[in-house]
Coordinates of C-alpha atoms in Angstrom, one line a residue:
X1 CA 183.4 -2.6 216.4
X2 CA 180.1 -1.5 214.8
X3 CA 178.3 -4.1 212.7
X4 CA 176.1 -2.6 210.0
X5 CA 173.6 -5.2 208.9
X6 CA 170.0 -5.7 208.3
X7 CA 167.7 -6.3 211.3
X8 CA 167.3 -10.0 210.3
X9 CA 170.9 -10.6 211.3
X10 CA 170.0 -9.7 214.9
X11 CA 166.8 -11.6 215.4
X12 CA 168.3 -13.1 218.6
X13 CA 170.3 -11.5 221.3
X14 CA 171.9 -13.8 223.9
X15 CA 169.6 -16.6 222.9
X16 CA 166.4 -14.6 223.2
X17 CA 164.2 -12.9 220.6
X18 CA 164.8 -9.3 219.7
X19 CA 161.6 -8.4 221.5
X20 CA 163.4 -9.4 224.7
X21 CA 165.5 -6.2 224.4
X22 CA 162.3 -4.2 224.9
X23 CA 160.6 -6.3 227.6
X24 CA 163.6 -7.4 229.8
X25 CA 163.8 -5.6 233.1
X26 CA 167.6 -5.8 232.8
X27 CA 167.7 -3.7 229.6
X28 CA 168.8 -0.1 229.7
X29 CA 166.2 2.1 228.0
X30 CA 166.7 5.6 226.6
X31 CA 164.0 7.6 224.7
X32 CA 164.8 10.4 222.3
X33 CA 162.6 12.2 219.7
X34 CA 164.3 10.4 216.9
X35 CA 164.5 6.8 218.3
X36 CA 164.2 4.6 221.3
X37 CA 167.3 2.8 222.5
X38 CA 167.4 -0.4 224.4
X39 CA 170.8 -1.9 225.5
X40 CA 171.6 -5.5 226.6
X41 CA 174.9 -7.3 227.1
X42 CA 176.0 -9.9 224.5
X43 CA 178.3 -13.0 225.0
X44 CA 181.7 -12.7 223.4
X45 CA 184.2 -15.2 222.1
X46 CA 187.2 -12.9 221.9
X47 CA 189.4 -11.1 224.5
X48 CA 188.4 -7.6 223.3
X49 CA 184.7 -6.8 223.9
X50 CA 182.9 -5.7 220.8
X51 CA 179.5 -3.9 220.4
X52 CA 176.7 -4.5 217.9
X53 CA 173.9 -2.3 216.6
X54 CA 170.6 -3.0 214.8
X55 CA 167.7 -0.8 213.8
X56 CA 164.0 -1.7 213.8
X57 CA 161.8 0.3 211.5
X58 CA 158.1 -0.4 212.1
X59 CA 155.3 0.4 209.8
X60 CA 153.2 1.8 212.6
X61 CA 155.8 4.5 213.3
X62 CA 157.1 5.2 209.8
X63 CA 154.2 4.2 207.6
X64 CA 154.2 1.8 204.7
X65 CA 156.8 3.6 202.6
X66 CA 159.9 1.5 202.2
X67 CA 161.9 4.6 201.1
X68 CA 161.2 6.3 204.5
X69 CA 162.0 3.2 206.5
X70 CA 165.3 2.7 204.6
X71 CA 166.3 6.3 205.0
X72 CA 165.6 6.2 208.8
X73 CA 167.7 3.0 209.1
X74 CA 170.6 4.5 207.1
X75 CA 170.6 7.7 209.1
X76 CA 170.5 6.0 212.5
X77 CA 173.3 3.6 211.6
X78 CA 175.4 6.4 210.2
X79 CA 175.0 8.4 213.3
X80 CA 175.9 5.4 215.5
X81 CA 179.0 4.8 213.4
X82 CA 180.3 8.3 214.1
X83 CA 179.4 8.2 217.8
X84 CA 180.2 4.6 218.8
X85 CA 184.0 4.7 218.9
X86 CA 183.9 7.2 221.7
X87 CA 180.6 6.7 223.4
X88 CA 179.6 3.0 223.2
X89 CA 180.3 0.5 225.8
X90 CA 182.0 -2.7 224.5
X91 CA 180.2 -6.0 225.1
X92 CA 176.7 -4.5 224.5
X93 CA 174.0 -4.8 221.9
X94 CA 172.3 -1.6 220.9
X95 CA 168.8 -1.9 219.5
X96 CA 167.3 1.3 218.0
X97 CA 163.5 1.7 217.3
X98 CA 163.1 4.4 214.7
X99 CA 160.6 7.2 215.2
X100 CA 159.1 9.5 212.4
X101 CA 161.5 12.3 213.4
X102 CA 164.5 10.2 212.3
X103 CA 163.6 10.8 208.6
X104 CA 163.1 14.6 208.7
X105 CA 165.2 15.8 211.6
X106 CA 168.4 17.7 210.7
X107 CA 171.7 15.7 210.8
X108 CA 173.2 17.8 213.6
X109 CA 170.1 17.3 215.7
X110 CA 170.2 13.5 215.1
X111 CA 173.8 13.4 216.2
X112 CA 172.9 15.3 219.4
X113 CA 170.2 12.8 220.1
X114 CA 172.7 9.9 219.6
X115 CA 175.3 11.5 221.8
X116 CA 172.8 12.2 224.6
X117 CA 171.4 8.6 224.4
X118 CA 174.9 7.1 224.7
X119 CA 175.8 9.3 227.6
X120 CA 172.7 8.2 229.5
X121 CA 173.5 4.5 228.8
X122 CA 177.1 5.1 230.1
X123 CA 175.8 6.6 233.3
X124 CA 173.3 3.8 233.9
X125 CA 175.8 0.9 233.1
X126 CA 177.6 -0.5 236.1
X127 CA 180.3 -2.1 233.9
X128 CA 181.3 0.9 231.9
X129 CA 184.9 0.8 233.3
X130 CA 185.5 -2.8 232.1
X131 CA 187.8 -2.7 229.1
X132 CA 188.5 -6.3 228.2
X133 CA 187.7 -9.9 229.3
X134 CA 190.1 -12.6 228.2
X135 CA 189.4 -16.3 228.9
X136 CA 192.6 -18.3 228.5
X137 CA 192.2 -22.1 228.2
X138 CA 193.9 -24.8 226.2
X139 CA 192.3 -25.2 222.8
X140 CA 191.8 -29.0 223.2
X141 CA 192.2 -31.9 225.5
X142 CA 193.2 -35.4 224.5
X143 CA 192.3 -38.9 225.8
X144 CA 194.3 -41.9 224.6
X145 CA 193.6 -45.6 224.5
X146 CA 194.0 -47.8 227.6
X147 CA 197.2 -49.6 228.4
X148 CA 197.4 -53.4 228.3
X149 CA 195.7 -55.1 231.2
X150 CA 194.0 -51.8 232.2
X151 CA 190.5 -51.8 233.6
X152 CA 189.7 -48.4 232.2
X153 CA 189.0 -47.6 228.6
X154 CA 190.7 -44.2 228.4
X155 CA 194.1 -42.9 229.5
X156 CA 194.0 -40.9 231.6
X157 CA 190.7 -41.7 233.3
X158 CA 190.1 -37.9 233.8
X159 CA 192.0 -34.7 233.1
X160 CA 192.1 -31.2 234.6
X161 CA 192.5 -28.3 232.4
X162 CA 194.0 -25.1 233.9
X163 CA 193.0 -21.7 232.7
X164 CA 193.1 -18.0 233.6
X165 CA 190.5 -15.3 233.5
X166 CA 192.1 -11.9 232.7
X167 CA 190.2 -8.7 233.4
X168 CA 191.3 -5.2 232.4
X169 CA 189.6 -2.3 234.2
X170 CA 190.1 1.4 233.9
X171 CA 188.7 2.0 237.4
X172 CA 187.9 -0.2 240.4
X173 CA 184.7 -2.3 239.8
X174 CA 182.7 -3.9 242.5
X175 CA 181.3 -7.3 241.5
X176 CA 178.8 -9.6 243.2
X177 CA 180.2 -12.8 241.7
X178 CA 182.6 -14.2 239.1
X179 CA 181.7 -17.8 237.9
X180 CA 183.4 -20.3 235.6
X181 CA 181.1 -22.8 234.0
X182 CA 181.8 -25.9 231.8
X183 CA 178.9 -27.1 229.7
X184 CA 178.7 -30.0 227.2
X185 CA 175.7 -30.3 225.0
X186 CA 174.5 -32.6 222.2
X187 CA 172.1 -31.1 219.7
X188 CA 170.2 -33.3 217.2
X189 CA 168.6 -31.7 214.1
X190 CA 167.9 -34.5 211.7
X191 CA 165.7 -33.9 208.6
X192 CA 164.9 -36.3 205.8
X193 CA 167.4 -35.5 203.0
X194 CA 165.0 -36.7 200.3
X195 CA 162.4 -34.1 201.1
X196 CA 162.5 -30.3 201.2
X197 CA 163.1 -28.4 204.4
X198 CA 159.5 -27.1 204.5
X199 CA 157.8 -30.4 203.8
X200 CA 155.1 -31.2 206.4
X201 CA 155.5 -34.9 205.9
X202 CA 159.3 -35.0 206.1
X203 CA 160.5 -37.1 208.9
X204 CA 162.5 -35.2 211.5
X205 CA 164.3 -35.7 214.8
X206 CA 165.0 -32.8 217.2
X207 CA 166.5 -33.3 220.6
X208 CA 168.9 -31.6 223.0
X209 CA 170.8 -33.3 225.8
X210 CA 173.0 -31.8 228.5
X211 CA 176.1 -34.0 228.7
X212 CA 178.0 -32.2 231.5
X213 CA 177.6 -29.0 233.5
X214 CA 179.9 -27.8 236.3
X215 CA 180.1 -24.5 238.0
X216 CA 182.7 -22.9 240.3
X217 CA 182.9 -19.5 241.9
X218 CA 186.1 -17.5 241.7
X219 CA 185.1 -14.4 243.6
X220 CA 182.1 -13.2 245.6
X221 CA 181.4 -9.7 246.8
X222 CA 184.8 -8.4 245.8
X223 CA 186.2 -5.2 244.2
X224 CA 188.5 -5.5 241.2
X225 CA 191.3 -3.0 241.2
X226 CA 192.2 -0.8 238.2
X227 CA 194.6 -2.5 235.8
X228 CA 195.0 -6.1 234.9
X229 CA 193.7 -8.9 237.2
X230 CA 194.2 -12.6 236.5
X231 CA 192.2 -15.4 238.2
X232 CA 193.2 -19.0 237.8
X233 CA 190.9 -22.0 237.8
X234 CA 190.7 -25.8 237.1
X235 CA 188.0 -27.8 235.4
X236 CA 187.9 -31.6 235.6
X237 CA 187.1 -33.4 232.3
X238 CA 186.0 -37.1 232.6
X239 CA 187.1 -39.6 230.0
X240 CA 183.6 -41.0 229.5
X241 CA 182.5 -37.8 227.7
X242 CA 182.0 -38.0 223.9
X243 CA 184.5 -36.4 221.6
X244 CA 183.6 -33.2 219.9
X245 CA 181.6 -33.9 216.8
X246 CA 180.0 -31.6 214.1
X247 CA 178.0 -32.7 211.1
X248 CA 174.9 -31.7 209.2
X249 CA 172.6 -33.5 211.7
X250 CA 174.4 -33.6 215.0
X251 CA 176.6 -31.2 217.0
X252 CA 178.5 -32.2 220.2
X253 CA 180.2 -29.2 221.7
X254 CA 181.8 -28.2 225.0
X255 CA 182.0 -24.6 226.2
X256 CA 183.9 -22.9 229.0
X257 CA 182.1 -19.7 230.1
X258 CA 183.0 -16.9 232.4
X259 CA 180.1 -14.9 234.0
X260 CA 180.7 -11.5 235.7
X261 CA 177.7 -10.3 237.8
X262 CA 177.9 -6.7 239.1
X263 CA 176.2 -5.4 242.2
X264 CA 172.7 -4.1 242.0
X265 CA 169.3 -5.7 241.7
X266 CA 168.8 -4.7 238.1
X267 CA 172.4 -5.3 237.1
X268 CA 172.9 -7.7 234.2
X269 CA 176.0 -9.9 233.8
X270 CA 178.7 -10.0 231.2
X271 CA 179.6 -13.3 229.7
X272 CA 182.6 -14.6 227.8
X273 CA 182.9 -18.1 226.4
X274 CA 185.3 -20.3 224.5
X275 CA 185.0 -23.7 222.9
X276 CA 187.0 -26.6 224.2
X277 CA 187.6 -29.4 221.8
X278 CA 187.8 -33.0 223.1
X279 CA 189.8 -35.5 221.1
X280 CA 189.7 -39.2 221.8
X281 CA 191.7 -42.0 220.2
X282 CA 192.2 -45.7 220.7
X283 CA 196.0 -45.4 220.4
X284 CA 197.8 -45.8 223.7
X285 CA 199.8 -42.8 224.9
X286 CA 203.1 -44.6 224.9
X287 CA 202.6 -45.5 221.3
X288 CA 201.5 -41.9 220.4
X289 CA 204.6 -40.5 222.1
X290 CA 206.9 -42.9 220.2
X291 CA 208.1 -45.0 223.1
X292 CA 207.0 -48.3 221.4
X293 CA 208.8 -48.6 218.1
X294 CA 207.3 -51.2 215.7
X295 CA 203.9 -51.2 217.4
X296 CA 201.3 -53.5 215.8
X297 CA 197.6 -53.0 216.3
X298 CA 196.1 -56.1 218.1
X299 CA 194.2 -58.4 215.8
X300 CA 191.1 -60.5 216.1
X301 CA 190.5 -63.8 214.4
X302 CA 187.1 -64.2 212.7
X303 CA 185.9 -67.5 211.2
X304 CA 182.8 -68.5 209.3
X305 CA 181.5 -70.8 206.5
X306 CA 178.8 -71.4 204.0
X307 CA 177.9 -75.0 204.7
X308 CA 179.2 -77.5 202.1
X309 CA 180.5 -74.6 199.9
X310 CA 183.2 -72.4 201.4
X311 CA 185.0 -71.7 204.7
X312 CA 186.9 -68.5 205.6
X313 CA 189.2 -67.1 208.3
X314 CA 190.3 -63.5 208.7
X315 CA 192.8 -61.7 210.9
X316 CA 191.4 -58.2 211.4
X317 CA 192.9 -55.4 213.4
X318 CA 190.8 -54.0 216.2
X319 CA 191.1 -50.5 214.9
X320 CA 192.5 -48.6 211.9
X321 CA 193.7 -45.0 211.5
X322 CA 191.5 -42.5 209.7
X323 CA 193.0 -41.1 206.5
X324 CA 195.1 -44.3 206.3
X325 CA 194.1 -47.7 205.1
X326 CA 192.8 -50.9 206.7
X327 CA 195.0 -54.0 206.1
X328 CA 194.0 -57.5 207.0
X329 CA 194.5 -61.1 205.9
X330 CA 192.1 -63.7 204.9
X331 CA 192.2 -67.4 204.0
X332 CA 189.5 -69.4 202.1
X333 CA 189.1 -73.1 201.9
X334 CA 186.8 -75.7 200.3
X335 CA 183.7 -76.9 202.0
X336 CA 182.6 -80.5 202.3
X337 CA 181.3 -80.4 198.7
X338 CA 184.8 -79.6 197.4
X339 CA 183.5 -78.1 194.1
X340 CA 183.7 -74.4 194.8
X341 CA 185.7 -71.9 192.8
X342 CA 186.2 -68.2 193.6
X343 CA 185.9 -65.9 190.6
X344 CA 186.7 -62.6 192.4
X345 CA 186.6 -60.9 195.8
X346 CA 185.5 -57.3 196.3
X347 CA 186.6 -55.5 199.5
X348 CA 185.4 -52.1 200.7
X349 CA 184.2 -50.4 204.0
X350 CA 180.7 -49.6 205.0
X351 CA 179.9 -47.0 207.7
X352 CA 176.6 -47.3 209.7
X353 CA 175.1 -44.2 211.4
X354 CA 172.1 -44.6 213.6
X355 CA 170.4 -41.4 214.7
X356 CA 167.8 -41.6 217.6
X357 CA 166.0 -38.9 219.5
X358 CA 165.2 -41.1 222.5
X359 CA 168.4 -42.4 224.1
X360 CA 166.6 -45.4 225.5
X361 CA 165.5 -46.6 222.1
X362 CA 168.9 -48.0 221.0
X363 CA 168.7 -50.8 218.4
X364 CA 170.9 -53.0 220.6
X365 CA 168.6 -52.6 223.5
X366 CA 165.3 -53.6 221.9
X367 CA 163.9 -56.8 223.2
X368 CA 162.1 -59.4 221.2
X369 CA 158.6 -58.9 222.5
X370 CA 155.4 -57.2 221.4
X371 CA 156.3 -53.8 222.9
X372 CA 156.5 -50.8 220.6
X373 CA 158.0 -47.4 220.8
X374 CA 156.4 -45.0 223.2
X375 CA 155.8 -41.5 221.9
X376 CA 156.2 -38.3 223.9
X377 CA 155.0 -35.5 221.7
X378 CA 152.0 -34.6 219.5
X379 CA 153.9 -35.0 216.2
X380 CA 154.7 -38.6 217.0
X381 CA 151.0 -39.4 217.4
X382 CA 150.2 -38.3 213.8
X383 CA 153.5 -39.4 212.3
X384 CA 154.7 -42.5 214.2
X385 CA 157.7 -43.0 211.9
X386 CA 159.2 -39.7 213.1
X387 CA 160.0 -41.2 216.5
X388 CA 161.9 -44.2 215.0
X389 CA 165.7 -44.2 214.8
X390 CA 167.1 -43.2 211.4
X391 CA 169.8 -45.4 209.8
X392 CA 172.4 -44.0 207.4
X393 CA 174.7 -46.4 205.5
X394 CA 177.7 -44.6 203.9
X395 CA 180.1 -46.2 201.5
X396 CA 183.4 -44.6 200.3
X397 CA 183.9 -42.7 197.1
X398 CA 186.7 -45.1 196.4
X399 CA 185.9 -48.1 194.2
X400 CA 186.1 -51.5 195.9
X401 CA 189.4 -53.4 195.8
X402 CA 189.0 -56.3 193.4
X403 CA 191.0 -59.6 193.6
X404 CA 190.6 -62.0 190.7
X405 CA 190.7 -65.8 191.0
X406 CA 192.4 -66.0 194.4
X407 CA 193.8 -69.4 195.3
X408 CA 192.4 -71.6 198.1
X409 CA 194.3 -72.4 201.3
X410 CA 196.5 -69.3 200.9
X411 CA 196.8 -66.2 203.1
X412 CA 195.7 -63.2 201.0
X413 CA 196.5 -59.7 202.2
X414 CA 193.7 -57.2 201.7
X415 CA 193.7 -53.4 201.9
X416 CA 191.3 -50.5 201.5
X417 CA 191.8 -46.8 202.1
X418 CA 189.9 -44.9 204.8
X419 CA 189.3 -41.3 203.8
X420 CA 187.7 -38.6 205.9
X421 CA 187.3 -36.2 203.0
X422 CA 186.0 -36.6 199.5
X423 CA 188.2 -36.4 196.5
X424 CA 188.4 -33.2 194.4
X425 CA 186.2 -34.6 191.7
X426 CA 183.7 -36.2 194.1
X427 CA 183.5 -33.1 196.4
X428 CA 182.9 -30.8 193.4
X429 CA 179.9 -32.9 192.2
X430 CA 178.7 -34.6 195.3
X431 CA 178.1 -32.3 198.3
X432 CA 177.6 -33.7 201.8
X433 CA 173.9 -32.9 201.8
X434 CA 171.9 -34.1 198.8
X435 CA 170.7 -31.4 196.4
X436 CA 168.8 -31.3 193.2
X437 CA 172.0 -31.9 191.2
X438 CA 173.0 -34.9 193.3
X439 CA 171.5 -38.4 192.6
X440 CA 168.8 -39.1 195.2
X441 CA 169.6 -41.4 198.0
X442 CA 168.3 -44.9 197.9
X443 CA 165.9 -45.9 200.6
X444 CA 165.7 -49.6 201.5
X445 CA 164.0 -51.6 204.2
X446 CA 166.3 -52.4 207.0
X447 CA 167.4 -55.9 207.9
X448 CA 168.2 -57.0 211.4
X449 CA 171.6 -56.0 212.7
X450 CA 172.0 -59.4 214.4
X451 CA 173.8 -62.0 212.4
X452 CA 171.4 -64.7 211.3
X453 CA 172.7 -68.3 211.0
X454 CA 172.3 -70.0 207.7
X455 CA 170.6 -73.4 207.2
X456 CA 172.5 -76.6 206.4
X457 CA 171.9 -76.2 202.7
X458 CA 173.6 -73.7 200.4
X459 CA 170.4 -71.7 200.0
X460 CA 168.0 -70.7 202.9
X461 CA 164.6 -72.4 202.8
X462 CA 161.2 -70.7 202.9
X463 CA 160.6 -71.8 206.5
X464 CA 163.8 -70.1 207.5
X465 CA 163.0 -66.9 205.7
X466 CA 159.5 -66.8 207.4
X467 CA 161.2 -67.2 210.7
X468 CA 163.6 -64.4 209.9
X469 CA 160.7 -62.1 208.9
X470 CA 158.9 -62.8 212.1
X471 CA 162.0 -62.0 214.0
X472 CA 162.4 -58.7 212.2
X473 CA 158.8 -57.7 212.9
X474 CA 159.1 -58.6 216.6
X475 CA 162.0 -56.3 217.3
X476 CA 160.7 -53.5 215.2
X477 CA 163.2 -53.4 212.3
X478 CA 160.5 -53.7 209.7
X479 CA 159.4 -50.2 210.4
X480 CA 162.9 -48.6 210.0
X481 CA 164.2 -47.6 206.7
X482 CA 167.8 -47.1 205.7
X483 CA 169.4 -44.3 203.6
X484 CA 172.3 -45.5 201.5
X485 CA 174.7 -43.0 200.0
X486 CA 178.3 -42.1 199.2
X487 CA 180.2 -40.1 201.8
X488 CA 183.2 -39.7 204.0
X489 CA 184.1 -41.7 207.1
X490 CA 184.1 -40.6 210.7
X491 CA 185.5 -41.9 213.9
X492 CA 183.8 -44.8 215.7
X493 CA 181.7 -43.3 218.4
X494 CA 178.7 -43.8 220.6
X495 CA 176.8 -40.7 221.8
X496 CA 173.3 -40.1 223.1
X497 CA 171.9 -39.3 219.7
X498 CA 174.3 -41.0 217.2
X499 CA 176.1 -44.3 217.0
X500 CA 178.8 -44.8 214.3
X501 CA 180.2 -48.2 213.4
X502 CA 182.4 -49.4 210.5
X503 CA 182.4 -52.8 208.8
X504 CA 184.6 -54.4 206.2
X505 CA 182.4 -55.7 203.4
X506 CA 183.9 -58.7 201.7
X507 CA 181.8 -59.9 198.7
X508 CA 183.0 -63.3 197.4
X509 CA 181.7 -64.3 194.0
X510 CA 181.8 -68.1 193.9
X511 CA 180.7 -70.9 191.5
X512 CA 179.3 -74.0 193.0
X513 CA 177.6 -76.9 191.1
X514 CA 177.3 -74.7 188.0
X515 CA 175.6 -71.8 189.9
X516 CA 177.3 -68.4 190.4
X517 CA 176.2 -66.2 193.3
X518 CA 177.9 -63.8 195.8
X519 CA 178.6 -64.4 199.5
X520 CA 178.6 -61.3 201.7
X521 CA 180.7 -61.2 204.8
X522 CA 180.8 -58.3 207.3
X523 CA 183.8 -57.8 209.6
X524 CA 183.5 -55.1 212.4
X525 CA 186.4 -52.9 213.3
X526 CA 186.9 -49.4 214.8
X527 CA 188.2 -46.2 213.1
X528 CA 190.2 -43.8 215.2
X529 CA 192.2 -40.7 214.7
X530 CA 196.0 -40.6 215.0
X531 CA 197.0 -38.0 217.7
X532 CA 200.7 -37.0 218.0
X533 CA 201.4 -36.5 221.7
X534 CA 204.5 -35.1 223.2
X535 CA 206.1 -36.7 226.3
X536 CA 205.6 -34.7 229.5
X537 CA 209.1 -34.1 230.8
X538 CA 208.2 -31.1 233.0
X539 CA 208.2 -33.2 236.2
X540 CA 211.9 -34.3 235.9
X541 CA 213.3 -31.4 233.9
X542 CA 215.8 -32.6 231.3
X543 CA 215.6 -36.4 230.7
X544 CA 218.6 -38.5 231.7
X545 CA 219.7 -42.0 230.7
X546 CA 218.6 -43.4 234.0
X547 CA 215.1 -41.9 233.7
X548 CA 214.7 -43.2 230.1
X549 CA 215.8 -46.7 231.1
X550 CA 213.5 -46.6 234.1
X551 CA 210.5 -45.5 232.0
X552 CA 211.3 -48.2 229.4
X553 CA 211.2 -50.9 232.1
X554 CA 207.8 -49.6 233.3
X555 CA 206.2 -49.8 229.9
X556 CA 203.6 -52.6 229.7
X557 CA 203.7 -55.4 227.1
X558 CA 202.8 -54.1 223.7
X559 CA 202.6 -56.2 220.5
X560 CA 205.6 -55.1 218.4
X561 CA 206.7 -58.1 216.3
X562 CA 203.8 -60.5 215.5
X563 CA 200.2 -60.1 216.1
X564 CA 199.1 -62.4 218.9
X565 CA 195.4 -63.4 218.5
X566 CA 193.2 -62.2 221.3
X567 CA 191.6 -65.6 221.7
X568 CA 194.8 -67.1 223.2
X569 CA 194.5 -67.3 227.0
X570 CA 196.7 -65.3 229.3
X571 CA 199.3 -67.7 231.0
X572 CA 198.6 -65.9 234.3
X573 CA 194.9 -67.2 234.4
X574 CA 194.0 -70.2 236.3
X575 CA 194.0 -73.7 234.8
X576 CA 190.3 -74.1 235.4
X577 CA 189.5 -70.9 233.5
X578 CA 191.6 -72.1 230.6
X579 CA 189.8 -75.4 230.4
X580 CA 186.4 -73.7 230.5
X581 CA 187.5 -71.2 227.8
X582 CA 188.7 -74.0 225.5
X583 CA 185.4 -75.9 225.9
X584 CA 183.6 -72.7 225.1
X585 CA 185.7 -72.1 222.0
X586 CA 185.1 -75.7 220.8
X587 CA 181.4 -75.3 221.0
X588 CA 180.9 -71.9 219.4
X589 CA 182.7 -68.5 219.3
X590 CA 181.1 -65.2 220.3
X591 CA 178.8 -63.4 217.9
X592 CA 180.4 -60.9 215.6
X593 CA 178.0 -58.3 216.8
X594 CA 179.2 -58.7 220.3
X595 CA 182.6 -57.8 219.1
X596 CA 181.2 -54.6 217.5
X597 CA 179.7 -53.6 220.8
X598 CA 183.0 -54.2 222.5
X599 CA 184.7 -52.0 220.0
X600 CA 182.1 -49.3 220.6
X601 CA 182.6 -49.5 224.3
X602 CA 186.3 -48.8 223.8
X603 CA 185.5 -45.8 221.6
X604 CA 183.0 -44.2 224.0
X605 CA 184.9 -44.9 227.2
X606 CA 183.0 -47.5 229.1
X607 CA 184.8 -49.8 231.6
X608 CA 186.0 -52.9 229.9
X609 CA 186.6 -56.3 231.3
X610 CA 190.0 -57.9 231.7
X611 CA 189.1 -61.2 230.1
X612 CA 190.3 -62.0 226.7
X613 CA 187.8 -62.3 223.8
X614 CA 187.4 -65.5 221.9
X615 CA 187.5 -66.0 218.1
X616 CA 184.5 -64.2 216.5
X617 CA 182.2 -66.0 214.2
X618 CA 182.2 -64.1 210.9
X619 CA 178.9 -65.4 209.7
X620 CA 177.4 -64.7 206.4
X621 CA 175.1 -61.7 206.0
X622 CA 171.7 -61.6 204.3
X623 CA 171.5 -60.1 200.8
X624 CA 169.2 -57.3 201.9
X625 CA 171.4 -56.3 204.8
X626 CA 173.5 -53.2 204.8
X627 CA 176.4 -55.1 203.0
X628 CA 174.5 -54.7 199.7
X629 CA 174.4 -51.1 198.7
X630 CA 174.5 -48.9 195.6

C-alpha cells in the first residue's frame, strides 16, 4: 500500500528523525540521476506488511521555486505508485531525495530510474522473500477482585497469555534470531490547560517510566522454510501492573512486539507489534461469572459530628460500578445543643486527580518537616512550580441530588449517577480539553488532604486556623494549586504518574441558633468497571450436576442478603484481639483518609492485610477543601 502524503507526515521513521534514513548504516542506499533513495524497515501493526513513501525536495537541489519542488514531488510519487505494486518490498519505508533532473527528465526515463532503483533495493534486501508477519495474541487480559479472606488484591495473582507468531515466506529465509518482547510504558505529558501550548511560562510535566519489559527468544540461527510457519509463545502478566489508561495528559500502554533479525552484519530487523489491553476490576470473578446471585457490595460505616450541632452516620459501599449509580444510606441526629434543623442536603461525587512527574513525591508520602522538593532539571530551577504535583478536581455534569427537609433519626437512602461519558448537550458544548469557547477552569489554592479535626465550638477559632495554615505550609500544600472543572469519571487507580480517587460530597445546610451555614462531609469510595466474565469449563468439558455442586460448595462466603459492617470482628479471631479491637473502637476510629488509601491499594494491586477495618471517622471538611467547587 503506497501512502501519498506530504513530507511532514513522515518526519519520524521507527522513532527516529527522517535524517536517520540518510545517516543510518543499516539503510539501503541507491543513487539515480533523478533522485536518491534510502530504504529502512518500519514497524507494522497488521498481519500484512505495508510500504510507505515520502519525497524530500530541498532548496539547494531544486532552487527556491515552489512550482519546481511541487512538480518533482508529484512526478516521483506518481512513478512510485506505478512501480511499487510489483517492485517494492512490504514493510519498508522509501525516502526519495529529489534531484534537479526529476523536473525535466522525460517520463519514460523517470520510470526507468524508478524500476532500476527498486531492483537494486530488492537485491540488497535480505528479507525480500518474507511476505507477511502475523502476531496473534488475545486482545485483552482481565484481573478480578480478590476473594474473601484472600491475602492478594487481584485474582488471579498473575496470568499467562498465549500467542502465536505466523510467518509466510516465498522462499527459505535464514534468520539470526526471532524475539518476542513485552513492554509496558507510562508517558506523562501534562500542560497547563489555562495557557496556550506555546507559552513559555505555562507549567508542564513530562516524564516516561518503563513499567515492565520482558524478552524471550523463539529461534536462533535457524532457517525458515517456504510456506507458513507458526511459533508459539507465553508471556507472564503480573497483577500489580496498572490497567491500560489513555487521557489527554497520561497514556499507559502495553505492547507485544516480534523482532526478526536476519543474518549479516549490516542487516536490519523487521518488527511487528500489537497492543495488549489490561482490564482490572474490584468485582470477584465468582460474582462476575454469575455464581453468586444476589451479591451485595461490602459496606463501611462512617461516623462524624459537628460538636453541639449535628451527628451523622453513613453506610457506604466500598466500590461502585462505573456508568451506574452510587447508593448509600445516612442518618442524622441532634447534637448536644438540640436546636439544629436541616434545610436541605446536596449529594454529588468529586473526582481527584493528582499528576506528578517524580514518583517519590506522592502527596501521601510527604513528611511534616522543613524539607522541600528536589529538582532534577534546568527548567525546575527557573520555574520551581513546574516540579510540583498538579491537582485536578472533577465534578459531574449531572446536577447534585437535593433532599429537602429530611427528618432526624431516620435512615435516608441517597443515590447519585456515575457517568464515564458526557451527555449529548454537555459534550457538544464542553470538550474534554478547555478551549476558547469553554469557560476557563477555576484555579484555587489547595487545602491539605488530611482530615482536620474541628474545635469544641461550632466555628473554628483563630488559633486553630493559624495552626492549620502552619501545617499546610510545613507539608508543602500551600505551593500547590488545584484546577476545578466539569468532566467525566474514571476508574480508581494508582499509577506512577497519576492517582485517581473519588469522594461522595455531602453538603448539609443547617440552621443552628438562628445562623444558617453548610456542613461539608467527604466519604471516600472506589469506582470500578463491571467486567462480564465467562466461566472456564475447558478443563472438565461439559459441566455436570456433581461438578456444579462441588464448585458451589467451594465458593467462599460472600455477602448476599444484608450488608455486614466491616468493623465487626471475625469470630475466628482470638478473644484477646477482639478485646483490643473493641477498646480501639471506643477510643477513636481510623481516619477516613486511611480508608481511601486502603481502597487505592485494592485498585492498584498491593498486598492487603487480613485484618478487618474499624468504623471510619467521617469528619467535617474545611470550606476551602476540594469539597467546595464551582
